[in-house]
mmCIF file of C-alpha atoms and ligand atoms in Angstrom:
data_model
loop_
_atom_site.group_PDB
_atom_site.id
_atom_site.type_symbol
_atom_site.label_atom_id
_atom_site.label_comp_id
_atom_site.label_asym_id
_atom_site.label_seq_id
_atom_site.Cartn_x
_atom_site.Cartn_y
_atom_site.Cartn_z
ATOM 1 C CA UNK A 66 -19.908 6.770 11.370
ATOM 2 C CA UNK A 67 -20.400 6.094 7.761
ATOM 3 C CA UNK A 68 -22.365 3.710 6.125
ATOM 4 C CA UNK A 69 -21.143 1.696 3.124
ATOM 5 C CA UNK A 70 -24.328 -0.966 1.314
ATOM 6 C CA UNK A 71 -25.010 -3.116 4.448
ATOM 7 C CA UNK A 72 -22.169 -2.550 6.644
ATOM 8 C CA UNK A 73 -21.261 0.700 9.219
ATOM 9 C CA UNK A 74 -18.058 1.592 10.019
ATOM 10 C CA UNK A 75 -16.470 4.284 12.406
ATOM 11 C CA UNK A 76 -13.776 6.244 12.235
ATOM 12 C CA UNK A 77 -10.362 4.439 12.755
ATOM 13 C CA UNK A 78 -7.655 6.899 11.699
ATOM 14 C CA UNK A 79 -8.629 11.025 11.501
ATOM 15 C CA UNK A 80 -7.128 12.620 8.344
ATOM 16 C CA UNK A 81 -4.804 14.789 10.456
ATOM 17 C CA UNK A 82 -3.553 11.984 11.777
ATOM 18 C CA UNK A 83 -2.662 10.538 8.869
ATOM 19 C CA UNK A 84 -1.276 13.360 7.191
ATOM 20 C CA UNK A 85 1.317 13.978 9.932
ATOM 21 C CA UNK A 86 2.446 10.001 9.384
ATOM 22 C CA UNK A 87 2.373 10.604 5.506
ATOM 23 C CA UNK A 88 4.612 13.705 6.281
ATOM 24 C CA UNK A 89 7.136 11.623 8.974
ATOM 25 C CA UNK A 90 7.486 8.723 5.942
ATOM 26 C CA UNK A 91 7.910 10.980 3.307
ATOM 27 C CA UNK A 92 10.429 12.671 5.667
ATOM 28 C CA UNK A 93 12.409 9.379 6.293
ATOM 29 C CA UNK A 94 12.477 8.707 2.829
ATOM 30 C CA UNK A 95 14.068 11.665 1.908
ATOM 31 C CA UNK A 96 16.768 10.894 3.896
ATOM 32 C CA UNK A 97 17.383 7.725 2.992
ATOM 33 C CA UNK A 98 17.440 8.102 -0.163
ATOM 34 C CA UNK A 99 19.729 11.402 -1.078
ATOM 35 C CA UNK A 100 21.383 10.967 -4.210
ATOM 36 C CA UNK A 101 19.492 7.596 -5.090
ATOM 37 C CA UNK A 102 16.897 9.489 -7.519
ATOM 38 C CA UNK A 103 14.242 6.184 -6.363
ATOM 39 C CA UNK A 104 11.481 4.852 -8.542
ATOM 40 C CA UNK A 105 8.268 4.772 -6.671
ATOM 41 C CA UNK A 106 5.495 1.607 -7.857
ATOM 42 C CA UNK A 107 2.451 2.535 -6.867
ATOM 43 C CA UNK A 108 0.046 -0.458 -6.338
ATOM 44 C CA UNK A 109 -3.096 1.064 -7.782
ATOM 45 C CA UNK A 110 -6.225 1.108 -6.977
ATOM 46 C CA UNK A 111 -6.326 1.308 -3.361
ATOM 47 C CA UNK A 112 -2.603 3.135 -2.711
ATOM 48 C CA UNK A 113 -3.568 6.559 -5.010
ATOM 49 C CA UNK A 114 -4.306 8.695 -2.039
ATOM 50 C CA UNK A 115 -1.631 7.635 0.021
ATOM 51 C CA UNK A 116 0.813 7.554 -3.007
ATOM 52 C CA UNK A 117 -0.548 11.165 -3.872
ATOM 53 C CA UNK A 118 0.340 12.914 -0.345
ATOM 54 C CA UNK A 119 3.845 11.086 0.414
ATOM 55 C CA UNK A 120 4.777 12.100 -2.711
ATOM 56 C CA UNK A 121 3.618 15.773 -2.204
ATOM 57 C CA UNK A 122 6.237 15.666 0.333
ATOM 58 C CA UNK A 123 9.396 14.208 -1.127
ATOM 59 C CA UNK A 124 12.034 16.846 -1.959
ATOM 60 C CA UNK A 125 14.333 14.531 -3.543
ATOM 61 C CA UNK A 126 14.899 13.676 -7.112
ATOM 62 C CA UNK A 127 12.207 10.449 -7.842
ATOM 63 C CA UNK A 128 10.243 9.809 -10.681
ATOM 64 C CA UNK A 129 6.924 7.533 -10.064
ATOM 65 C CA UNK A 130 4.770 4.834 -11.926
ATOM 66 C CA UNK A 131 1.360 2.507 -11.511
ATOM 67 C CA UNK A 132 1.108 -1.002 -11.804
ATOM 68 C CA UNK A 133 -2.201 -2.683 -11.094
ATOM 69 C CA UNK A 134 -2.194 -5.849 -10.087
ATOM 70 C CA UNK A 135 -4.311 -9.153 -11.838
ATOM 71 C CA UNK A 136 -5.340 -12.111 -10.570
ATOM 72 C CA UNK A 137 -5.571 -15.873 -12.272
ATOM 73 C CA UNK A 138 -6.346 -19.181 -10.379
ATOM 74 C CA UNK A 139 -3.466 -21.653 -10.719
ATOM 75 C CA UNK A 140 -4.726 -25.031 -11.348
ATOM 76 C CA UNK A 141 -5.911 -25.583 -7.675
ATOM 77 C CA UNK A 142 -7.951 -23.247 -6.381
ATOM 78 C CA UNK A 143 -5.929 -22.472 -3.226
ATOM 79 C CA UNK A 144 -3.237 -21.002 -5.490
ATOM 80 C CA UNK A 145 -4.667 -18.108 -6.911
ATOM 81 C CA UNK A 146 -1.304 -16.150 -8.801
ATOM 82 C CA UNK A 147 -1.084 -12.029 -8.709
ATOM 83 C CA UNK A 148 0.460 -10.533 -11.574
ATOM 84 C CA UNK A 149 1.439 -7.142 -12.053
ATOM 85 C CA UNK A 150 0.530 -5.479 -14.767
ATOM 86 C CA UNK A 151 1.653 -1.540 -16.617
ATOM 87 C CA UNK A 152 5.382 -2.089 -15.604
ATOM 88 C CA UNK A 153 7.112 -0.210 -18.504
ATOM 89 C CA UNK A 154 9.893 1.825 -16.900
ATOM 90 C CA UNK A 155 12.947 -0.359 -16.633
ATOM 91 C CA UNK A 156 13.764 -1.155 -13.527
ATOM 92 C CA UNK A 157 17.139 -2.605 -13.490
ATOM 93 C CA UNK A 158 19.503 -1.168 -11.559
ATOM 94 C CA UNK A 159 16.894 1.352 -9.724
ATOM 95 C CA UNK A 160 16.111 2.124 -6.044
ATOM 96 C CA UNK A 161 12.963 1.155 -5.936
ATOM 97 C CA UNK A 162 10.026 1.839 -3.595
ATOM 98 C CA UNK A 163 6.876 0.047 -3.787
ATOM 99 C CA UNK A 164 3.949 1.738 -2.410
ATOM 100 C CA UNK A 165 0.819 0.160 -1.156
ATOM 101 C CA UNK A 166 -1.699 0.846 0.980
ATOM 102 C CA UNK A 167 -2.408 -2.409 3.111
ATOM 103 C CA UNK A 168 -0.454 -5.575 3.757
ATOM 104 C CA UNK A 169 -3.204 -8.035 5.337
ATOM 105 C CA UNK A 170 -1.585 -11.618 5.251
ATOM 106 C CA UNK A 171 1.603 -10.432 3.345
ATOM 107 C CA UNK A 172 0.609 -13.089 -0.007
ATOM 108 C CA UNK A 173 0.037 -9.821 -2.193
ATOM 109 C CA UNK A 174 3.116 -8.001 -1.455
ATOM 110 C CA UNK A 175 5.313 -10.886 -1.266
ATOM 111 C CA UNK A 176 4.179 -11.669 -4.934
ATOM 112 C CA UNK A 177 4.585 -7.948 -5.907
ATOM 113 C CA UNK A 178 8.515 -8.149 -4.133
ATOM 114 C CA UNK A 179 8.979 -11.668 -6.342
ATOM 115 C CA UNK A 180 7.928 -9.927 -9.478
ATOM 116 C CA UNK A 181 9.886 -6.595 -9.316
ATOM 117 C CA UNK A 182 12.815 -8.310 -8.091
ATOM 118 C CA UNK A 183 13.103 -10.827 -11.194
ATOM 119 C CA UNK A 184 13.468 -7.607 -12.996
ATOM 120 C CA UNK A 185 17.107 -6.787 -11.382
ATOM 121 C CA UNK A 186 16.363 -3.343 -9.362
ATOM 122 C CA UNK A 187 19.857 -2.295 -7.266
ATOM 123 C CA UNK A 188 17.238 -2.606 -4.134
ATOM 124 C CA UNK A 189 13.619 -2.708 -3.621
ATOM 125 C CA UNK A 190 11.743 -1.438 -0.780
ATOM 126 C CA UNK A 191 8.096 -1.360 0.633
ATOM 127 C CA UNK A 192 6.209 1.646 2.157
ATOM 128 C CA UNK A 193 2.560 0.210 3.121
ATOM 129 C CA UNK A 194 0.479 2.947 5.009
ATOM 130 C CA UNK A 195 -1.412 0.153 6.882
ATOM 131 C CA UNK A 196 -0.041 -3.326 7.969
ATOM 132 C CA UNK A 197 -2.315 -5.808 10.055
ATOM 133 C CA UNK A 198 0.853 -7.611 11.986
ATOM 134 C CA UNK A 199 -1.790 -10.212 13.611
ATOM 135 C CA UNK A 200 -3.070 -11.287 10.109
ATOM 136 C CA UNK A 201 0.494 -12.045 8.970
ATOM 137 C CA UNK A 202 0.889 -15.142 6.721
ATOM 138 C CA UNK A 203 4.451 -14.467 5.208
ATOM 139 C CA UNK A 204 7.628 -13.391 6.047
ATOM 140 C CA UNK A 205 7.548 -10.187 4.472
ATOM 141 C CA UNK A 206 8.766 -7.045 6.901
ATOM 142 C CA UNK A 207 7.815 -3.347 4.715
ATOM 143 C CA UNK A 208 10.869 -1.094 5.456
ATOM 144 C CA UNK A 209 8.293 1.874 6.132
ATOM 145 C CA UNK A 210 4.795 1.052 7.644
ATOM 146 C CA UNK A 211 2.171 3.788 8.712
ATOM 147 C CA UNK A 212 0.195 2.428 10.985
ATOM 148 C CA UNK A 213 -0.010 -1.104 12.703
ATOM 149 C CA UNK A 214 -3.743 -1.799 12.797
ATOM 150 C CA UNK A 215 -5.902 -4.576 14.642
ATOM 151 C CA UNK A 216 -6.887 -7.317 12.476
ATOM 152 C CA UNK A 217 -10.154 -5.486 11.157
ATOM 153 C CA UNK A 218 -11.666 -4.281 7.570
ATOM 154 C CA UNK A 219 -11.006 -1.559 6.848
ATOM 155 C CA UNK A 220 -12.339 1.637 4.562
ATOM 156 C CA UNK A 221 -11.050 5.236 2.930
ATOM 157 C CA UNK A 222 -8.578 6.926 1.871
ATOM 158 C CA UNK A 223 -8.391 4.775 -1.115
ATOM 159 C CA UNK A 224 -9.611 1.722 0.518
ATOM 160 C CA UNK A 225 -12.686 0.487 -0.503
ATOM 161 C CA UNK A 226 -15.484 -2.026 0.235
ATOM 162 C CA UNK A 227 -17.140 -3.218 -3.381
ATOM 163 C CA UNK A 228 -15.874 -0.342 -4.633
ATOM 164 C CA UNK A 229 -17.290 1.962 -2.214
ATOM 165 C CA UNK A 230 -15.003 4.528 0.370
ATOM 166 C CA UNK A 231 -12.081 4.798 -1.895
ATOM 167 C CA UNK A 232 -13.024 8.723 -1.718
ATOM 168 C CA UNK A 233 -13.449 9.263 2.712
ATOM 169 C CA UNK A 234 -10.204 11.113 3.652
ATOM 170 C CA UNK A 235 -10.708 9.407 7.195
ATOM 171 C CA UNK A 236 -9.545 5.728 7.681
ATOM 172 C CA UNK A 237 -13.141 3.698 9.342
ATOM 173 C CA UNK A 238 -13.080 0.231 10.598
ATOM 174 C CA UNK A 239 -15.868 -1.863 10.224
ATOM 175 C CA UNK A 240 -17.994 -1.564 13.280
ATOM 176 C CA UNK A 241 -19.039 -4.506 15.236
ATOM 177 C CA UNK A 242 -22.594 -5.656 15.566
HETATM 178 P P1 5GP P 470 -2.895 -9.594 1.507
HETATM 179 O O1 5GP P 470 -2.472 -10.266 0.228
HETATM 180 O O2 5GP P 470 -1.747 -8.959 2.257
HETATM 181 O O3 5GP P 470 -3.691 -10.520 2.382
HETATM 182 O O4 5GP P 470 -3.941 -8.493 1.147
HETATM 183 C C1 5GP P 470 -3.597 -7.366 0.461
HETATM 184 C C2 5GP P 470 -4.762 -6.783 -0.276
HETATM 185 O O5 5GP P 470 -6.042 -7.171 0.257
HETATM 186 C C3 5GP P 470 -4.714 -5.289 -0.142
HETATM 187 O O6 5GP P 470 -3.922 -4.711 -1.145
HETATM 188 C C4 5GP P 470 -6.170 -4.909 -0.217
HETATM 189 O O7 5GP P 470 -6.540 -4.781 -1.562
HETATM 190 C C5 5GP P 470 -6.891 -6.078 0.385
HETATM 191 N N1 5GP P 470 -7.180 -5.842 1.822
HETATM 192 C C6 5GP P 470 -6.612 -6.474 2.877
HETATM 193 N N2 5GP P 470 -7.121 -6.022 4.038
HETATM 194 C C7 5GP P 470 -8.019 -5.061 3.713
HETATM 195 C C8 5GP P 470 -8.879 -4.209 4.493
HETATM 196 O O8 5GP P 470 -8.931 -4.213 5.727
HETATM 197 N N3 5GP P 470 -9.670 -3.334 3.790
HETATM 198 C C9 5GP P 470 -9.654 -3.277 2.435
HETATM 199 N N4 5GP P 470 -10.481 -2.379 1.869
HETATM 200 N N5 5GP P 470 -8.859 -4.062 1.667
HETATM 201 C C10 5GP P 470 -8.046 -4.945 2.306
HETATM 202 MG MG1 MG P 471 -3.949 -3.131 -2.497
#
């Protein structure tokens, strides 16, 4: 168990475990995508780790970069816009791979998808290491997905709660009271 400010958590997903799924994706990917030399967007902050060890295990020409991701409230407050931000590589006419680590109600990644696709890739792709498929909002399917996790907060291996976890190489859940 690990504590984080005023909440516990326990562990959810041992780092073996998730090192053997990293391995399987990275694996996939390197089929799919002989010949294709991809472009991998990493959503920073919370996809690092996971973006670090999938890549540590692609054996196929790719090059990768980091967006981050900013957020401005539209004119009513229910329509709060993500932008991303640090996109320099061009993009047209790449295979691209977006990497992130969590897709909760899908808003985030289906704004990410919008953005990169305005910019004319020849396909775009999402590998999310976690995906929450009862929290769901959108209609947004990632073409490579870790794990499928019950619709609970989650910690480590980059994600973080106020900042804190980003650095526990175990996935926790927060524990119920
Ligand atoms: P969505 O837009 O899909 O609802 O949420 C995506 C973003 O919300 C993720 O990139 C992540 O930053 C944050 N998020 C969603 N669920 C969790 C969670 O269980 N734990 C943490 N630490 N962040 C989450
Ligand atoms: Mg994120």
């Amino acid at each position: 168990m690990v504590q984080l400010k005023d909440k516990t958590f326990e562990v959810l997903l041992p780092h073996l475990e998730i090192g053997r799924r990293v391995r399987a994706l990275a694996e996939q990917i390197n089929q799919d995508y002989q010949e294709k030399c991809p472009l991998f967007v990493a959503v920073l902050n919370g996809s690092f780790m996971f973006a670090a060890d999938l890549l540590k295990n692609i054996d196929i020409p790719c090059e990768i970069t980091f967006v981050k991701l900013t957020s401005y409230e539209g004119t009513q407050r229910s329509n709060t816009l993500t932008q991303l931000v640090g996109l320099r590589e061009g993009i047209a006419g790449r295979h691209v791979i977006i990497i992130e680590d969590i897709v909760d109600s899908g808003i985030t990644i289906e704004q990410v998808l919008a953005d990169v696709k305005q910019k004319n890739p020849q396909s775009v792709r999402v590998a999310t290491l976690l995906l929450k498929p009862e929290a769901l909002e959108k209609p947004v399917a990632p073409e490579y997905v870790g794990f499928e996790i019950a619709n609970k907060f989650v910690v480590g291996y980059g994600l973080d709660y106020d900042g804190l976890g980003r650095n526990l190489p175990d996935i926790y859940a927060l524990k119920a009271d």
